[in-house]
């Protein structure tokens, strides 16, 4: 025991490890607070973000170039497919316009000014992705100066991808829905089936091997089928209603046979993100 | 090239490596993070290892720079301070200790790099699971993270070894 403590290097090593663990514990503990990160850390992140832009620009440019080449190769087939969809889309668009105009009018009569589905959007570039297998995070190029706040939902062109986890002045961290860490926030979602009935629930996890979102503890008797659309429900206050999440992949009983678990195919491809949209309520 | 120039090139390269880690992870996310496998790029570690073993004079402030770059990594990428900030200098210290005992060539350096990758990844895994940031079991970590990570980084090592040796030979 005497020798153990007289060994200076070992003592230093232990002190360093304790300091490291302490720093980590503190940053985990204060991570979810509204005032986090502290000003000095924000400043550090802003400087890092500014330098990162210089490095990320050519790399992202390269990605853009390769993407355009592969797009060019698929152009013909895609064009054929899209032509068929365009006709239907025009019709759907007109339909949506009239419905939304009518909706506005009806809301005015009811004196409902702000509904859950209203939001404005901020578009941002993706600067980098955290090179770690434990954090599925992105850094985006807009921050507090563009009006981004903590816990805002983030979408790609096709659907919900995550939420803002940390805001600096000129950049922000986004936690993807595939983040399975125990502190990750959960989204409130709603599944509407073909007959118009809906089921509310919370996204409770992510199945890595099949790339599926999980919505557990569903006790409703409403029949949900494969292919039913999943959108955010707007419950809980931080997320607007009606952001597209994905479609139902399967419904199965949970381990105890009491509730069912719904598996959801996310609409957005989480591994190919260059531009994202942050929804402000 | 003069040695004094290396003292400028080393920190700049270190930070370019840091930001390339993130950018390339985003660009190649489809390949690197194809579930269930995740391979993590470690260009920063690669740059550090080359600086420790290929520089004969041992006159670069590698320990301090590695602490600083680890701190920036923690701030900018993960938001959890104190993990890479300690892991990187730890690796630098260990490498400095074993350097006199090694007969330096391509293969031994490759082995050292594998060991260091394992140390850094294991350190991050242990620290994050102790802090309840993640919940993943050891078998998953070894098979789905550590294996692919070592494979990808070794490939990068093989490509980068000869150009980097050139650089350091021209300096020494």
Coordinates of C-alpha atoms in Angstrom, one line a residue:
Chain A
X1 CA 0.0 0.0 0.0
X2 CA 2.9 2.3 0.9
X3 CA 4.5 1.7 -2.5
X4 CA 1.3 2.2 -4.3
X5 CA 0.9 5.8 -3.1
X6 CA 4.6 6.6 -3.4
X7 CA 4.4 5.9 -7.1
X8 CA 4.1 9.4 -8.4
X9 CA 3.1 8.5 -11.9
X10 CA 0.3 6.3 -10.8
X11 CA -1.1 9.0 -8.6
X12 CA -0.9 11.5 -11.5
X13 CA -2.6 9.0 -13.8
X14 CA -5.5 8.5 -11.3
X15 CA -5.9 12.2 -10.8
X16 CA -6.1 12.8 -14.5
X17 CA -8.7 10.0 -14.9
X18 CA -10.8 11.4 -12.1
X19 CA -10.6 14.9 -13.6
X20 CA -11.6 13.5 -17.0
X21 CA -14.5 11.6 -15.6
X22 CA -15.6 14.6 -13.6
X23 CA -15.6 16.8 -16.7
X24 CA -17.6 14.2 -18.6
X25 CA -20.1 13.8 -15.8
X26 CA -20.7 17.6 -15.5
X27 CA -21.1 18.0 -19.2
X28 CA -23.6 15.1 -19.4
X29 CA -25.5 16.5 -16.4
X30 CA -25.8 20.0 -17.8
X31 CA -26.4 18.9 -21.5
X32 CA -30.2 19.2 -21.4
X33 CA -30.3 22.6 -19.7
X34 CA -31.5 25.6 -21.7
X35 CA -28.5 27.7 -21.0
X36 CA -26.0 25.0 -22.2
X37 CA -23.5 25.4 -23.8
X38 CA -21.8 28.1 -21.7
X39 CA -20.6 31.2 -23.5
X40 CA -17.0 30.2 -23.7
X41 CA -17.9 26.8 -25.2
X42 CA -20.2 28.5 -27.7
X43 CA -17.3 30.8 -28.7
X44 CA -15.0 27.8 -29.1
X45 CA -17.6 26.0 -31.2
X46 CA -18.2 29.1 -33.4
X47 CA -14.4 29.4 -34.1
X48 CA -14.2 25.6 -34.8
X49 CA -17.3 25.9 -37.1
X50 CA -15.7 28.8 -39.0
X51 CA -12.5 26.9 -39.6
X52 CA -14.5 23.8 -40.5
X53 CA -16.4 25.6 -43.2
X54 CA -13.1 26.1 -45.0
X55 CA -12.2 22.4 -44.8
X56 CA -15.7 21.2 -45.4
X57 CA -16.3 23.3 -48.5
X58 CA -14.0 21.4 -50.9
X59 CA -15.0 18.1 -49.5
X60 CA -18.7 18.8 -49.9
X61 CA -18.0 20.2 -53.3
X62 CA -16.5 16.9 -54.3
X63 CA -19.5 15.1 -53.0
X64 CA -21.8 17.4 -55.0
X65 CA -19.8 16.7 -58.2
X66 CA -19.9 12.9 -57.7
X67 CA -23.6 13.1 -56.9
X68 CA -24.3 15.1 -60.1
X69 CA -22.5 12.5 -62.2
X70 CA -24.5 9.6 -60.7
X71 CA -27.7 11.7 -61.1
X72 CA -26.8 12.2 -64.8
X73 CA -26.6 8.5 -65.3
X74 CA -30.0 7.9 -63.9
X75 CA -31.7 10.8 -65.6
X76 CA -33.5 8.9 -68.3
X77 CA -35.1 6.3 -66.0
X78 CA -36.0 8.9 -63.5
X79 CA -37.6 11.2 -66.0
X80 CA -39.8 8.4 -67.2
X81 CA -40.9 7.7 -63.7
X82 CA -41.4 11.3 -62.7
X83 CA -43.5 12.1 -65.8
X84 CA -46.1 9.7 -64.5
X85 CA -46.2 11.4 -61.1
X86 CA -46.3 15.0 -62.4
X87 CA -49.9 14.8 -63.6
X88 CA -51.1 13.4 -60.3
X89 CA -49.1 16.0 -58.4
X90 CA -50.6 19.0 -60.1
X91 CA -54.0 17.8 -59.1
X92 CA -53.0 17.1 -55.6
X93 CA -51.4 20.5 -55.3
X94 CA -54.6 22.3 -56.4
X95 CA -56.6 20.2 -54.0
X96 CA -54.2 21.1 -51.2
X97 CA -54.3 24.8 -52.0
X98 CA -58.1 24.9 -51.8
X99 CA -58.2 22.9 -48.6
X100 CA -55.6 25.1 -46.9
X101 CA -57.4 28.2 -48.0
X102 CA -60.6 26.8 -46.7
X103 CA -58.9 25.8 -43.5
X104 CA -57.6 29.3 -43.0
X105 CA -61.0 30.8 -43.5
X106 CA -62.6 28.3 -41.1
X107 CA -59.9 29.0 -38.5
X108 CA -60.5 32.7 -38.8
X109 CA -64.2 32.2 -38.1
X110 CA -63.3 30.1 -35.1
X111 CA -60.8 32.7 -34.0
X112 CA -58.0 30.2 -33.9
X113 CA -54.9 32.2 -34.9
X114 CA -52.1 29.8 -34.4
X115 CA -52.6 26.1 -34.8
X116 CA -50.2 23.4 -34.0
X117 CA -49.4 22.8 -37.7
X118 CA -48.0 26.3 -38.3
X119 CA -44.3 26.7 -38.6
X120 CA -41.7 28.7 -40.4
X121 CA -38.6 27.0 -41.7
X122 CA -34.8 27.8 -41.7
X123 CA -32.6 26.0 -44.2
X124 CA -29.1 25.1 -43.3
X125 CA -26.1 23.2 -44.8
X126 CA -24.7 20.2 -43.0
X127 CA -21.1 20.9 -42.1
X128 CA -20.0 17.7 -40.6
X129 CA -21.0 14.5 -38.9
X130 CA -19.6 13.4 -35.6
X131 CA -16.9 10.8 -36.3
X132 CA -18.0 8.5 -33.5
X133 CA -20.1 5.3 -33.4
X134 CA -21.9 6.5 -30.3
X135 CA -23.2 9.9 -31.3
X136 CA -25.3 10.2 -34.4
X137 CA -25.0 14.0 -34.6
X138 CA -24.6 16.5 -37.3
X139 CA -23.3 20.1 -37.2
X140 CA -25.3 22.5 -39.3
X141 CA -24.4 25.9 -40.5
X142 CA -27.1 28.0 -38.8
X143 CA -27.3 28.9 -35.2
X144 CA -28.9 31.2 -32.7
X145 CA -28.4 34.2 -34.9
X146 CA -30.7 32.6 -37.5
X147 CA -33.4 32.0 -34.8
X148 CA -32.6 28.3 -34.1
X149 CA -33.4 27.2 -30.6
X150 CA -32.9 24.0 -28.7
X151 CA -35.3 21.1 -29.3
X152 CA -36.5 22.3 -32.7
X153 CA -37.3 19.5 -35.1
X154 CA -35.0 19.1 -38.1
X155 CA -36.1 17.6 -41.5
X156 CA -34.4 16.7 -44.7
X157 CA -36.3 17.1 -48.0
X158 CA -38.2 13.9 -47.4
X159 CA -38.9 13.7 -43.7
X160 CA -38.0 14.2 -40.1
X161 CA -34.4 13.4 -39.2
X162 CA -33.9 14.6 -35.7
X163 CA -33.8 17.6 -33.3
X164 CA -31.5 20.4 -32.4
X165 CA -29.4 19.3 -29.4
X166 CA -27.1 22.3 -28.9
X167 CA -27.1 25.8 -30.2
X168 CA -24.1 28.1 -30.7
X169 CA -24.2 31.5 -32.4
X170 CA -23.4 30.4 -35.9
X171 CA -23.8 26.7 -35.8
X172 CA -25.9 24.0 -34.1
X173 CA -25.7 20.3 -33.3
X174 CA -28.5 18.0 -34.5
X175 CA -29.2 14.7 -32.8
X176 CA -30.5 12.2 -35.4
X177 CA -33.5 10.0 -34.6
X178 CA -31.1 7.1 -34.9
X179 CA -29.4 8.2 -31.7
X180 CA -30.1 5.5 -29.2
X181 CA -28.4 7.1 -26.2
X182 CA -30.6 7.0 -23.1
X183 CA -30.8 10.8 -22.9
X184 CA -32.2 11.2 -26.4
X185 CA -35.4 13.0 -26.7
X186 CA -38.5 11.3 -28.0
X187 CA -40.9 12.5 -30.7
X188 CA -44.7 12.3 -30.3
X189 CA -46.2 10.9 -33.5
X190 CA -49.5 10.0 -34.9
X191 CA -50.4 7.1 -37.3
X192 CA -53.5 7.6 -39.4
X193 CA -55.0 4.5 -41.1
X194 CA -57.0 4.3 -44.3
X195 CA -60.4 4.8 -42.6
X196 CA -59.2 8.0 -41.0
X197 CA -58.7 6.8 -37.4
X198 CA -55.5 7.7 -35.7
X199 CA -53.2 6.3 -33.0
X200 CA -51.0 8.5 -30.9
X201 CA -47.6 7.4 -29.5
X202 CA -44.0 8.1 -28.9
X203 CA -41.0 7.0 -30.9
X204 CA -39.3 4.9 -28.4
X205 CA -36.3 3.5 -30.2
X206 CA -34.3 2.8 -33.3
X207 CA -33.6 -0.7 -34.7
X208 CA -30.1 -0.3 -36.1
X209 CA -29.9 -3.5 -38.1
X210 CA -33.0 -2.9 -40.1
X211 CA -33.0 0.9 -40.1
X212 CA -36.4 1.1 -38.5
X213 CA -37.9 3.4 -35.9
X214 CA -39.8 1.8 -33.1
X215 CA -43.0 3.1 -31.5
X216 CA -43.7 1.0 -28.4
X217 CA -46.5 0.5 -25.9
X218 CA -49.4 1.0 -28.3
X219 CA -52.6 -0.2 -26.7
X220 CA -55.2 1.3 -29.1
X221 CA -57.5 -1.1 -30.9
X222 CA -57.4 0.9 -34.1
X223 CA -56.2 -1.4 -36.9
X224 CA -52.9 -0.2 -38.4
X225 CA -51.6 -1.6 -41.6
X226 CA -48.3 -1.7 -43.4
X227 CA -47.9 1.5 -45.4
X228 CA -50.0 3.8 -43.2
X229 CA -48.5 7.3 -42.9
X230 CA -46.8 8.5 -39.7
X231 CA -46.6 12.2 -38.9
X232 CA -45.7 14.2 -35.8
X233 CA -48.7 14.8 -33.6
X234 CA -47.8 18.2 -32.2
X235 CA -48.4 17.0 -28.7
X236 CA -45.9 18.1 -26.1
X237 CA -45.5 21.6 -27.6
X238 CA -42.1 21.7 -29.1
X239 CA -42.8 20.0 -32.4
X240 CA -45.3 21.3 -35.0
X241 CA -48.0 19.0 -36.1
X242 CA -47.9 17.2 -39.4
X243 CA -44.2 16.7 -40.1
X244 CA -43.7 13.6 -42.1
X245 CA -41.9 10.8 -40.3
X246 CA -42.3 7.7 -42.5
X247 CA -44.6 4.8 -43.1
X248 CA -45.5 1.8 -41.0
X249 CA -43.4 -1.2 -41.8
X250 CA -44.9 -3.8 -39.4
X251 CA -47.0 -4.2 -36.3
X252 CA -46.1 -6.8 -33.8
X253 CA -46.9 -7.8 -30.2
X254 CA -44.4 -6.6 -27.6
X255 CA -42.6 -9.0 -25.3
X256 CA -45.4 -9.2 -22.8
X257 CA -48.2 -9.6 -25.3
X258 CA -50.2 -6.7 -23.8
X259 CA -49.4 -3.8 -26.1
X260 CA -48.2 -3.8 -29.7
X261 CA -45.1 -2.3 -31.1
X262 CA -45.1 -0.5 -34.5
X263 CA -42.1 -0.4 -36.7
X264 CA -41.7 2.6 -38.9
X265 CA -39.6 3.0 -42.1
X266 CA -38.2 6.5 -41.9
X267 CA -38.8 8.7 -45.0
X268 CA -35.5 10.4 -44.8
X269 CA -32.2 8.6 -45.6
X270 CA -30.1 9.4 -42.6
X271 CA -26.8 8.6 -44.3
X272 CA -27.1 11.1 -47.1
X273 CA -27.7 14.5 -45.7
X274 CA -26.3 17.7 -47.2
X275 CA -29.1 20.3 -46.7
X276 CA -31.6 20.2 -43.8
X277 CA -34.6 22.3 -42.7
X278 CA -35.2 23.4 -39.1
X279 CA -38.9 24.0 -38.3
X280 CA -39.6 26.9 -35.9
X281 CA -43.0 27.0 -34.3
Chain B
X1 CA 12.7 21.4 -45.9
X2 CA 13.7 23.0 -42.6
X3 CA 12.7 21.5 -39.3
X4 CA 11.2 24.8 -38.1
X5 CA 8.7 24.6 -40.8
X6 CA 7.5 21.2 -39.5
X7 CA 6.5 23.0 -36.2
X8 CA 4.0 25.0 -38.2
X9 CA 2.9 22.2 -40.5
X10 CA 2.2 19.8 -37.6
X11 CA -0.6 21.7 -35.8
X12 CA -2.2 22.9 -39.1
X13 CA -2.2 19.3 -40.4
X14 CA -3.6 18.2 -37.0
X15 CA -6.6 20.5 -37.3
X16 CA -7.2 19.7 -41.0
X17 CA -7.3 16.0 -40.0
X18 CA -9.8 16.8 -37.2
X19 CA -12.2 18.6 -39.6
X20 CA -11.6 16.1 -42.4
X21 CA -12.7 13.3 -39.9
X22 CA -16.1 15.0 -39.6
X23 CA -16.5 16.0 -43.3
X24 CA -15.5 12.7 -44.7
X25 CA -17.8 10.9 -42.1
X26 CA -20.7 13.0 -43.5
X27 CA -19.8 12.5 -47.1
X28 CA -19.3 8.7 -46.8
X29 CA -21.9 8.2 -44.1
X30 CA -23.7 5.6 -46.3
X31 CA -20.5 3.5 -46.4
X32 CA -19.0 4.2 -43.0
X33 CA -22.2 4.0 -41.0
X34 CA -24.0 1.2 -42.8
X35 CA -25.8 -0.5 -40.0
X36 CA -25.1 -2.4 -37.9
X37 CA -21.4 -1.7 -38.7
X38 CA -19.9 1.6 -37.8
X39 CA -16.4 2.6 -38.8
X40 CA -15.0 5.7 -37.2
X41 CA -12.3 7.7 -39.0
X42 CA -9.2 8.5 -36.9
X43 CA -7.2 10.8 -39.1
X44 CA -6.2 12.8 -36.0
X45 CA -4.7 9.7 -34.4
X46 CA -2.9 8.8 -37.6
X47 CA -1.3 12.2 -37.8
X48 CA -0.2 12.0 -34.2
X49 CA 1.3 8.5 -34.5
X50 CA 3.3 9.6 -37.6
X51 CA 4.5 12.7 -35.8
X52 CA 5.6 10.6 -32.8
X53 CA 7.4 7.8 -34.6
X54 CA 8.7 9.4 -37.8
X55 CA 10.1 12.5 -36.2
X56 CA 13.6 11.6 -34.9
X57 CA 14.2 14.8 -32.9
X58 CA 11.2 14.5 -30.6
X59 CA 11.0 18.2 -30.5
X60 CA 7.3 18.8 -31.4
X61 CA 4.9 19.7 -28.6
X62 CA 2.7 16.7 -29.5
X63 CA 1.3 16.2 -26.0
X64 CA 0.0 19.7 -25.7
X65 CA -1.4 19.9 -29.2
X66 CA -3.1 16.5 -28.8
X67 CA -4.8 17.7 -25.6
X68 CA -6.0 20.8 -27.4
X69 CA -7.3 19.0 -30.4
X70 CA -9.0 16.5 -28.1
X71 CA -10.7 19.4 -26.3
X72 CA -11.9 20.8 -29.7
X73 CA -13.1 17.4 -30.7
X74 CA -15.1 17.1 -27.5
X75 CA -16.6 20.6 -27.7
X76 CA -17.3 20.6 -31.4
X77 CA -18.4 17.1 -32.2
X78 CA -19.8 15.4 -29.1
X79 CA -20.5 18.1 -26.6
X80 CA -19.2 15.9 -23.8
X81 CA -15.9 17.2 -22.5
X82 CA -13.1 15.2 -21.1
X83 CA -13.1 12.0 -23.2
X84 CA -10.9 12.6 -26.2
X85 CA -9.1 15.4 -24.3
X86 CA -7.6 12.6 -22.1
X87 CA -7.6 9.7 -24.5
X88 CA -5.3 11.4 -27.1
X89 CA -2.6 12.6 -24.8
X90 CA -2.7 9.2 -23.1
X91 CA -1.9 7.5 -26.4
X92 CA 0.8 10.0 -27.1
X93 CA 2.4 9.3 -23.7
X94 CA 2.3 5.6 -24.2
X95 CA 3.8 5.9 -27.7
X96 CA 6.6 8.0 -26.3
X97 CA 7.3 5.4 -23.7
X98 CA 7.5 2.5 -26.1
X99 CA 9.4 4.3 -28.9
X100 CA 12.9 3.6 -27.7
X101 CA 12.1 -0.1 -27.5
X102 CA 10.8 -0.5 -31.1
X103 CA 12.7 -1.3 -34.3
X104 CA 10.8 1.1 -36.5
X105 CA 9.5 -0.1 -39.8
X106 CA 6.2 -0.3 -41.7
X107 CA 4.9 -3.4 -39.8
X108 CA 5.7 -2.5 -36.3
X109 CA 4.2 0.9 -36.8
X110 CA 1.1 -0.8 -38.2
X111 CA 0.9 -2.9 -35.1
X112 CA 1.3 0.1 -32.8
X113 CA -1.4 1.9 -34.7
X114 CA -3.8 -1.0 -34.2
X115 CA -3.1 -1.0 -30.5
X116 CA -3.6 2.7 -30.3
X117 CA -6.9 2.6 -32.2
X118 CA -8.1 0.0 -29.8
X119 CA -7.1 2.0 -26.8
X120 CA -8.8 5.2 -28.0
X121 CA -12.0 3.4 -29.0
X122 CA -12.1 1.3 -25.9
X123 CA -11.5 4.4 -23.7
X124 CA -14.3 6.3 -25.4
X125 CA -16.6 3.3 -25.1
X126 CA -15.8 2.7 -21.4
X127 CA -16.1 6.4 -20.5
X128 CA -19.4 6.9 -22.4
X129 CA -20.9 3.8 -20.9
X130 CA -19.8 4.8 -17.4
X131 CA -21.4 8.2 -17.9
X132 CA -24.6 6.6 -19.2
X133 CA -24.3 8.4 -22.5
X134 CA -24.7 5.0 -24.3
X135 CA -26.0 1.6 -23.5
X136 CA -24.3 -1.0 -25.7
X137 CA -22.7 -4.3 -24.7
X138 CA -19.1 -5.2 -25.1
X139 CA -19.7 -7.8 -27.8
X140 CA -21.5 -5.3 -30.0
X141 CA -18.7 -2.8 -29.5
X142 CA -16.1 -5.3 -30.5
X143 CA -17.8 -6.7 -33.5
X144 CA -19.8 -3.8 -34.9
X145 CA -17.5 -0.9 -34.0
X146 CA -13.9 -1.9 -33.3
X147 CA -13.5 -4.4 -36.1
X148 CA -14.7 -2.1 -39.0
X149 CA -12.9 0.9 -37.5
X150 CA -9.6 -0.9 -37.5
X151 CA -10.1 -2.2 -41.0
X152 CA -10.9 1.2 -42.5
X153 CA -8.2 3.0 -40.6
X154 CA -5.5 0.5 -41.6
X155 CA -6.4 1.0 -45.2
X156 CA -5.9 4.7 -44.8
X157 CA -2.6 4.0 -42.9
X158 CA -1.2 1.9 -45.7
X159 CA -2.0 4.7 -48.2
X160 CA -0.6 7.5 -46.1
X161 CA 2.5 5.8 -44.8
X162 CA 5.0 6.4 -47.6
X163 CA 4.1 10.0 -48.4
X164 CA 4.3 10.8 -44.7
X165 CA 7.7 9.1 -44.3
X166 CA 8.9 11.1 -47.3
X167 CA 7.8 14.3 -45.5
X168 CA 9.6 13.4 -42.3
X169 CA 12.7 12.1 -44.0
X170 CA 13.1 15.4 -45.9
X171 CA 12.9 17.2 -42.5
X172 CA 15.3 15.1 -40.5

